[in-house]
């Protein structure tokens, strides 16, 4: 797939300042970037928005909102407030969506935690729509249910979308959902509700743990070509984000990481 379809998730080259990432994305002819909120806090959201616009880069997503689950109502209200700030930042960036990492299981209660997620999304859905920001539920790998997201299956995430309103979409992140035998059906069913596609690979055994163990495109088990083409057939026409959280690639020269991932993107997807 051509590099103009590639959006660089900036965590992939996290040692570089965001200004430099934007410069490199432009000079390599990429389609866009996907920054994380802590980078905006450092550099200033208006500054990043201006640089990205001037470089002709789309912002495919902002990472991240969510984390709606909490043991008490006060904690859940704080989470809703934080999501309001994230929505404002996504609007200022003109981001295609705000990624929601929904929040871990609390109180040993999986269904109850799902309900907290649904309630949290519903609490901000209207404001997001008014700000022109698409919320996008990202199902995570089930081994992250205890610390990051109770939402782990694409099929169930689509149901959650249906509970929370038509403006809410889903992210298909290959690393999180590739193992699911129902994935092809879920992608078909999600259709135009697919708000983003994230690619990296699953290299076994994982080094760096689940969080920082992602593999370079083409190095692992995932049928990325099939996954992306199924998303395209289902109606997704946005950029494809490369998101590689990896101790191995973080230790490498970030410009080597970038040229490697562009090459793999063009050859393997
Ligand atoms: Zn992702």
PDB file of C-alpha atoms in Angstrom, residues 20-235:
ATOM      1  CA  UNK A  20      10.721  16.481  14.286  1.00  0.00           C
ATOM      2  CA  UNK A  21       8.174  13.689  13.756  1.00  0.00           C
ATOM      3  CA  UNK A  22       6.038  16.059  11.696  1.00  0.00           C
ATOM      4  CA  UNK A  23       9.079  17.157   9.684  1.00  0.00           C
ATOM      5  CA  UNK A  24      10.011  13.538   8.947  1.00  0.00           C
ATOM      6  CA  UNK A  25       6.443  12.520   8.114  1.00  0.00           C
ATOM      7  CA  UNK A  26       6.273  15.360   5.596  1.00  0.00           C
ATOM      8  CA  UNK A  27       9.681  14.718   4.056  1.00  0.00           C
ATOM      9  CA  UNK A  28       8.903  10.998   3.638  1.00  0.00           C
ATOM     10  CA  UNK A  29       5.576  11.787   1.955  1.00  0.00           C
ATOM     11  CA  UNK A  30       3.330  10.177   4.559  1.00  0.00           C
ATOM     12  CA  UNK A  31      -0.389  10.840   4.718  1.00  0.00           C
ATOM     13  CA  UNK A  32      -0.667  11.738   8.376  1.00  0.00           C
ATOM     14  CA  UNK A  33       0.256  11.394  12.002  1.00  0.00           C
ATOM     15  CA  UNK A  34      -1.498  10.254  15.165  1.00  0.00           C
ATOM     16  CA  UNK A  35      -0.142  11.986  18.266  1.00  0.00           C
ATOM     17  CA  UNK A  36      -0.587  11.106  21.929  1.00  0.00           C
ATOM     18  CA  UNK A  37      -1.985  13.590  24.396  1.00  0.00           C
ATOM     19  CA  UNK A  38       1.142  13.892  26.526  1.00  0.00           C
ATOM     20  CA  UNK A  39       3.009  15.116  23.436  1.00  0.00           C
ATOM     21  CA  UNK A  40       0.406  17.834  22.966  1.00  0.00           C
ATOM     22  CA  UNK A  41       0.770  18.802  26.603  1.00  0.00           C
ATOM     23  CA  UNK A  42       4.505  19.257  26.037  1.00  0.00           C
ATOM     24  CA  UNK A  43       4.343  21.036  22.675  1.00  0.00           C
ATOM     25  CA  UNK A  44       0.936  22.761  22.834  1.00  0.00           C
ATOM     26  CA  UNK A  45      -2.081  21.565  20.894  1.00  0.00           C
ATOM     27  CA  UNK A  46      -2.403  24.663  18.708  1.00  0.00           C
ATOM     28  CA  UNK A  47       1.275  24.471  17.815  1.00  0.00           C
ATOM     29  CA  UNK A  48       0.996  20.820  16.753  1.00  0.00           C
ATOM     30  CA  UNK A  49      -2.218  21.491  14.830  1.00  0.00           C
ATOM     31  CA  UNK A  50      -0.576  24.343  12.950  1.00  0.00           C
ATOM     32  CA  UNK A  51       2.554  22.359  12.096  1.00  0.00           C
ATOM     33  CA  UNK A  52       0.565  19.346  10.875  1.00  0.00           C
ATOM     34  CA  UNK A  53      -1.651  21.540   8.711  1.00  0.00           C
ATOM     35  CA  UNK A  54       1.319  23.382   7.242  1.00  0.00           C
ATOM     36  CA  UNK A  55       2.964  20.034   6.440  1.00  0.00           C
ATOM     37  CA  UNK A  56      -0.192  18.822   4.675  1.00  0.00           C
ATOM     38  CA  UNK A  57      -0.597  15.959   7.126  1.00  0.00           C
ATOM     39  CA  UNK A  58      -3.912  14.595   8.300  1.00  0.00           C
ATOM     40  CA  UNK A  59      -4.307  13.723  11.961  1.00  0.00           C
ATOM     41  CA  UNK A  60      -5.823  10.250  11.780  1.00  0.00           C
ATOM     42  CA  UNK A  61      -6.510  10.030  15.510  1.00  0.00           C
ATOM     43  CA  UNK A  62      -5.679  11.404  18.905  1.00  0.00           C
ATOM     44  CA  UNK A  63      -4.527   8.876  21.492  1.00  0.00           C
ATOM     45  CA  UNK A  64      -6.371   8.698  23.786  1.00  0.00           C
ATOM     46  CA  UNK A  65      -9.557   9.183  25.771  1.00  0.00           C
ATOM     47  CA  UNK A  66     -11.530   6.592  27.681  1.00  0.00           C
ATOM     48  CA  UNK A  67     -10.584   5.039  31.036  1.00  0.00           C
ATOM     49  CA  UNK A  68     -14.210   5.374  32.089  1.00  0.00           C
ATOM     50  CA  UNK A  69     -14.199   2.696  34.779  1.00  0.00           C
ATOM     51  CA  UNK A  70     -13.593   3.572  38.429  1.00  0.00           C
ATOM     52  CA  UNK A  71     -14.685   2.082  41.758  1.00  0.00           C
ATOM     53  CA  UNK A  72     -16.801   5.097  42.715  1.00  0.00           C
ATOM     54  CA  UNK A  73     -18.955   7.761  41.087  1.00  0.00           C
ATOM     55  CA  UNK A  74     -16.430  10.491  41.879  1.00  0.00           C
ATOM     56  CA  UNK A  75     -13.722   8.678  39.935  1.00  0.00           C
ATOM     57  CA  UNK A  76     -16.044   8.145  36.994  1.00  0.00           C
ATOM     58  CA  UNK A  77     -16.959  11.850  36.959  1.00  0.00           C
ATOM     59  CA  UNK A  78     -13.274  12.784  36.872  1.00  0.00           C
ATOM     60  CA  UNK A  79     -12.852  10.454  33.895  1.00  0.00           C
ATOM     61  CA  UNK A  80     -15.726  12.136  32.059  1.00  0.00           C
ATOM     62  CA  UNK A  81     -14.118  15.545  32.654  1.00  0.00           C
ATOM     63  CA  UNK A  82     -10.809  14.292  31.314  1.00  0.00           C
ATOM     64  CA  UNK A  83     -12.570  13.014  28.201  1.00  0.00           C
ATOM     65  CA  UNK A  84     -14.085  16.453  27.667  1.00  0.00           C
ATOM     66  CA  UNK A  85     -10.561  17.887  27.585  1.00  0.00           C
ATOM     67  CA  UNK A  86      -9.471  15.177  25.141  1.00  0.00           C
ATOM     68  CA  UNK A  87     -12.454  15.994  22.879  1.00  0.00           C
ATOM     69  CA  UNK A  88     -11.446  19.665  22.846  1.00  0.00           C
ATOM     70  CA  UNK A  89      -7.892  18.722  21.883  1.00  0.00           C
ATOM     71  CA  UNK A  90      -9.076  16.365  19.134  1.00  0.00           C
ATOM     72  CA  UNK A  91     -11.297  19.142  17.765  1.00  0.00           C
ATOM     73  CA  UNK A  92      -8.410  21.634  17.796  1.00  0.00           C
ATOM     74  CA  UNK A  93      -6.288  19.135  15.860  1.00  0.00           C
ATOM     75  CA  UNK A  94      -9.036  18.346  13.378  1.00  0.00           C
ATOM     76  CA  UNK A  95      -8.390  14.669  14.206  1.00  0.00           C
ATOM     77  CA  UNK A  96     -10.390  12.039  12.348  1.00  0.00           C
ATOM     78  CA  UNK A  97     -11.258  10.442  15.711  1.00  0.00           C
ATOM     79  CA  UNK A  98     -10.491  10.255  19.411  1.00  0.00           C
ATOM     80  CA  UNK A  99      -9.368   6.743  20.354  1.00  0.00           C
ATOM     81  CA  UNK A 100     -11.042   5.365  23.461  1.00  0.00           C
ATOM     82  CA  UNK A 101      -9.130   2.880  25.591  1.00  0.00           C
ATOM     83  CA  UNK A 102     -12.168   2.144  27.651  1.00  0.00           C
ATOM     84  CA  UNK A 103     -10.843   1.292  31.119  1.00  0.00           C
ATOM     85  CA  UNK A 104     -10.042  -1.864  33.096  1.00  0.00           C
ATOM     86  CA  UNK A 105     -12.320  -4.194  34.997  1.00  0.00           C
ATOM     87  CA  UNK A 106     -13.073  -2.797  38.440  1.00  0.00           C
ATOM     88  CA  UNK A 107     -14.592  -4.559  41.472  1.00  0.00           C
ATOM     89  CA  UNK A 108     -14.099  -7.971  39.830  1.00  0.00           C
ATOM     90  CA  UNK A 109     -17.255  -7.128  37.859  1.00  0.00           C
ATOM     91  CA  UNK A 110     -16.919  -7.548  34.095  1.00  0.00           C
ATOM     92  CA  UNK A 111     -20.544  -6.749  33.122  1.00  0.00           C
ATOM     93  CA  UNK A 112     -20.626  -3.848  35.594  1.00  0.00           C
ATOM     94  CA  UNK A 113     -17.426  -2.459  34.110  1.00  0.00           C
ATOM     95  CA  UNK A 114     -18.881  -2.681  30.596  1.00  0.00           C
ATOM     96  CA  UNK A 115     -21.848  -0.673  31.856  1.00  0.00           C
ATOM     97  CA  UNK A 116     -19.510   1.999  33.252  1.00  0.00           C
ATOM     98  CA  UNK A 117     -17.905   2.248  29.823  1.00  0.00           C
ATOM     99  CA  UNK A 118     -21.290   2.582  28.115  1.00  0.00           C
ATOM    100  CA  UNK A 119     -22.338   5.251  30.624  1.00  0.00           C
ATOM    101  CA  UNK A 120     -19.061   7.137  30.234  1.00  0.00           C
ATOM    102  CA  UNK A 121     -19.296   7.206  26.449  1.00  0.00           C
ATOM    103  CA  UNK A 122     -22.947   8.251  26.598  1.00  0.00           C
ATOM    104  CA  UNK A 123     -21.991  11.113  28.945  1.00  0.00           C
ATOM    105  CA  UNK A 124     -19.690  12.696  26.362  1.00  0.00           C
ATOM    106  CA  UNK A 125     -21.163  11.501  23.052  1.00  0.00           C
ATOM    107  CA  UNK A 126     -23.283  14.601  22.423  1.00  0.00           C
ATOM    108  CA  UNK A 127     -20.430  16.969  23.224  1.00  0.00           C
ATOM    109  CA  UNK A 128     -18.126  15.041  20.917  1.00  0.00           C
ATOM    110  CA  UNK A 129     -20.683  15.192  18.106  1.00  0.00           C
ATOM    111  CA  UNK A 130     -21.177  18.941  18.653  1.00  0.00           C
ATOM    112  CA  UNK A 131     -17.396  19.440  18.482  1.00  0.00           C
ATOM    113  CA  UNK A 132     -17.201  17.369  15.291  1.00  0.00           C
ATOM    114  CA  UNK A 133     -15.110  14.683  17.000  1.00  0.00           C
ATOM    115  CA  UNK A 134     -15.759  11.041  16.285  1.00  0.00           C
ATOM    116  CA  UNK A 135     -15.278   8.801  19.316  1.00  0.00           C
ATOM    117  CA  UNK A 136     -13.708   5.458  18.453  1.00  0.00           C
ATOM    118  CA  UNK A 137     -13.816   2.463  20.774  1.00  0.00           C
ATOM    119  CA  UNK A 138     -10.621   0.424  20.520  1.00  0.00           C
ATOM    120  CA  UNK A 139     -11.024  -3.173  21.691  1.00  0.00           C
ATOM    121  CA  UNK A 140      -7.766  -4.300  23.328  1.00  0.00           C
ATOM    122  CA  UNK A 141      -6.229  -7.731  23.702  1.00  0.00           C
ATOM    123  CA  UNK A 142      -8.079  -9.617  26.476  1.00  0.00           C
ATOM    124  CA  UNK A 143      -4.880  -9.927  28.506  1.00  0.00           C
ATOM    125  CA  UNK A 144      -5.190  -6.162  29.053  1.00  0.00           C
ATOM    126  CA  UNK A 145      -8.676  -6.415  30.585  1.00  0.00           C
ATOM    127  CA  UNK A 146      -7.331  -6.054  34.133  1.00  0.00           C
ATOM    128  CA  UNK A 147      -5.245  -2.953  33.538  1.00  0.00           C
ATOM    129  CA  UNK A 148      -6.451  -1.134  30.422  1.00  0.00           C
ATOM    130  CA  UNK A 149      -9.693  -2.182  28.792  1.00  0.00           C
ATOM    131  CA  UNK A 150     -12.582  -4.454  29.641  1.00  0.00           C
ATOM    132  CA  UNK A 151     -13.595  -4.066  25.979  1.00  0.00           C
ATOM    133  CA  UNK A 152     -11.688  -6.729  24.156  1.00  0.00           C
ATOM    134  CA  UNK A 153     -13.737  -8.222  21.352  1.00  0.00           C
ATOM    135  CA  UNK A 154     -14.576  -6.380  18.151  1.00  0.00           C
ATOM    136  CA  UNK A 155     -18.007  -7.928  17.955  1.00  0.00           C
ATOM    137  CA  UNK A 156     -18.904  -6.756  21.456  1.00  0.00           C
ATOM    138  CA  UNK A 157     -17.386  -3.325  20.800  1.00  0.00           C
ATOM    139  CA  UNK A 158     -19.760  -2.902  17.874  1.00  0.00           C
ATOM    140  CA  UNK A 159     -22.663  -3.724  20.203  1.00  0.00           C
ATOM    141  CA  UNK A 160     -21.326  -1.117  22.607  1.00  0.00           C
ATOM    142  CA  UNK A 161     -21.315   1.373  19.754  1.00  0.00           C
ATOM    143  CA  UNK A 162     -24.956   0.557  19.119  1.00  0.00           C
ATOM    144  CA  UNK A 163     -25.757   1.249  22.766  1.00  0.00           C
ATOM    145  CA  UNK A 164     -23.956   4.557  22.800  1.00  0.00           C
ATOM    146  CA  UNK A 165     -25.002   6.291  19.616  1.00  0.00           C
ATOM    147  CA  UNK A 166     -24.452   6.520  15.887  1.00  0.00           C
ATOM    148  CA  UNK A 167     -21.528   8.945  16.110  1.00  0.00           C
ATOM    149  CA  UNK A 168     -19.338   6.394  17.852  1.00  0.00           C
ATOM    150  CA  UNK A 169     -17.050   4.184  15.805  1.00  0.00           C
ATOM    151  CA  UNK A 170     -14.609   1.344  16.410  1.00  0.00           C
ATOM    152  CA  UNK A 171     -10.888   0.959  15.829  1.00  0.00           C
ATOM    153  CA  UNK A 172      -9.526  -2.234  14.326  1.00  0.00           C
ATOM    154  CA  UNK A 173      -6.045  -2.599  15.837  1.00  0.00           C
ATOM    155  CA  UNK A 174      -4.475  -5.701  14.337  1.00  0.00           C
ATOM    156  CA  UNK A 175      -2.314  -6.438  17.380  1.00  0.00           C
ATOM    157  CA  UNK A 176      -5.335  -6.558  19.667  1.00  0.00           C
ATOM    158  CA  UNK A 177      -7.884  -8.461  17.598  1.00  0.00           C
ATOM    159  CA  UNK A 178      -6.060 -10.581  15.006  1.00  0.00           C
ATOM    160  CA  UNK A 179      -6.578 -13.834  16.956  1.00  0.00           C
ATOM    161  CA  UNK A 180     -10.385 -13.553  16.925  1.00  0.00           C
ATOM    162  CA  UNK A 181     -11.921 -16.150  14.610  1.00  0.00           C
ATOM    163  CA  UNK A 182     -14.998 -13.928  14.203  1.00  0.00           C
ATOM    164  CA  UNK A 183     -12.924 -10.898  13.148  1.00  0.00           C
ATOM    165  CA  UNK A 184     -13.799 -10.999   9.435  1.00  0.00           C
ATOM    166  CA  UNK A 185     -17.507 -11.043  10.282  1.00  0.00           C
ATOM    167  CA  UNK A 186     -17.048  -8.258  12.816  1.00  0.00           C
ATOM    168  CA  UNK A 187     -15.268  -6.078  10.245  1.00  0.00           C
ATOM    169  CA  UNK A 188     -18.046  -6.683   7.724  1.00  0.00           C
ATOM    170  CA  UNK A 189     -20.675  -5.860  10.310  1.00  0.00           C
ATOM    171  CA  UNK A 190     -18.837  -2.764  11.492  1.00  0.00           C
ATOM    172  CA  UNK A 191     -18.779  -1.349   7.941  1.00  0.00           C
ATOM    173  CA  UNK A 192     -18.738   2.437   7.958  1.00  0.00           C
ATOM    174  CA  UNK A 193     -18.451   2.426  11.752  1.00  0.00           C
ATOM    175  CA  UNK A 194     -14.753   1.542  11.384  1.00  0.00           C
ATOM    176  CA  UNK A 195     -13.079   4.776  12.448  1.00  0.00           C
ATOM    177  CA  UNK A 196      -9.469   3.668  12.243  1.00  0.00           C
ATOM    178  CA  UNK A 197      -7.153   0.785  11.384  1.00  0.00           C
ATOM    179  CA  UNK A 198      -3.908   0.268  13.327  1.00  0.00           C
ATOM    180  CA  UNK A 199      -1.147  -2.069  12.185  1.00  0.00           C
ATOM    181  CA  UNK A 200       1.839  -3.745  13.804  1.00  0.00           C
ATOM    182  CA  UNK A 201       2.681  -7.433  14.037  1.00  0.00           C
ATOM    183  CA  UNK A 202       2.625 -10.223  16.628  1.00  0.00           C
ATOM    184  CA  UNK A 203       6.057 -11.764  17.049  1.00  0.00           C
ATOM    185  CA  UNK A 204       6.188 -14.873  19.192  1.00  0.00           C
ATOM    186  CA  UNK A 205       7.506 -15.141  21.852  1.00  0.00           C
ATOM    187  CA  UNK A 206       6.671 -11.587  22.902  1.00  0.00           C
ATOM    188  CA  UNK A 207       9.622  -9.638  24.170  1.00  0.00           C
ATOM    189  CA  UNK A 208       8.978  -6.530  26.256  1.00  0.00           C
ATOM    190  CA  UNK A 209       5.641  -7.868  27.483  1.00  0.00           C
ATOM    191  CA  UNK A 210       2.262  -7.274  25.929  1.00  0.00           C
ATOM    192  CA  UNK A 211       2.441  -3.479  26.100  1.00  0.00           C
ATOM    193  CA  UNK A 212       5.858  -3.003  24.509  1.00  0.00           C
ATOM    194  CA  UNK A 213       6.136  -6.249  22.565  1.00  0.00           C
ATOM    195  CA  UNK A 214       4.695  -5.258  19.221  1.00  0.00           C
ATOM    196  CA  UNK A 215       6.483  -6.427  16.133  1.00  0.00           C
ATOM    197  CA  UNK A 216       7.453  -4.628  12.933  1.00  0.00           C
ATOM    198  CA  UNK A 217       5.007  -5.074  10.047  1.00  0.00           C
ATOM    199  CA  UNK A 218       5.816  -8.317   8.256  1.00  0.00           C
ATOM    200  CA  UNK A 219       7.852  -9.880  11.073  1.00  0.00           C
ATOM    201  CA  UNK A 220       5.042 -11.847  12.691  1.00  0.00           C
ATOM    202  CA  UNK A 221       1.884 -13.929  12.529  1.00  0.00           C
ATOM    203  CA  UNK A 222      -0.815 -11.458  11.527  1.00  0.00           C
ATOM    204  CA  UNK A 223      -2.356 -11.438   8.057  1.00  0.00           C
ATOM    205  CA  UNK A 224      -2.127  -7.657   7.803  1.00  0.00           C
ATOM    206  CA  UNK A 225      -2.794  -7.594   4.060  1.00  0.00           C
ATOM    207  CA  UNK A 226      -6.042  -9.483   4.588  1.00  0.00           C
ATOM    208  CA  UNK A 227      -7.072  -7.424   7.588  1.00  0.00           C
ATOM    209  CA  UNK A 228      -6.553  -4.059   5.896  1.00  0.00           C
ATOM    210  CA  UNK A 229      -8.185  -5.191   2.669  1.00  0.00           C
ATOM    211  CA  UNK A 230     -11.221  -6.474   4.587  1.00  0.00           C
ATOM    212  CA  UNK A 231     -11.514  -3.078   6.309  1.00  0.00           C
ATOM    213  CA  UNK A 232     -11.300  -1.335   2.922  1.00  0.00           C
ATOM    214  CA  UNK A 233     -13.968  -3.662   1.481  1.00  0.00           C
ATOM    215  CA  UNK A 234     -16.177  -2.903   4.486  1.00  0.00           C
ATOM    216  CA  UNK A 235     -16.019   0.799   3.590  1.00  0.00           C
TER     217      UNK A 235
END
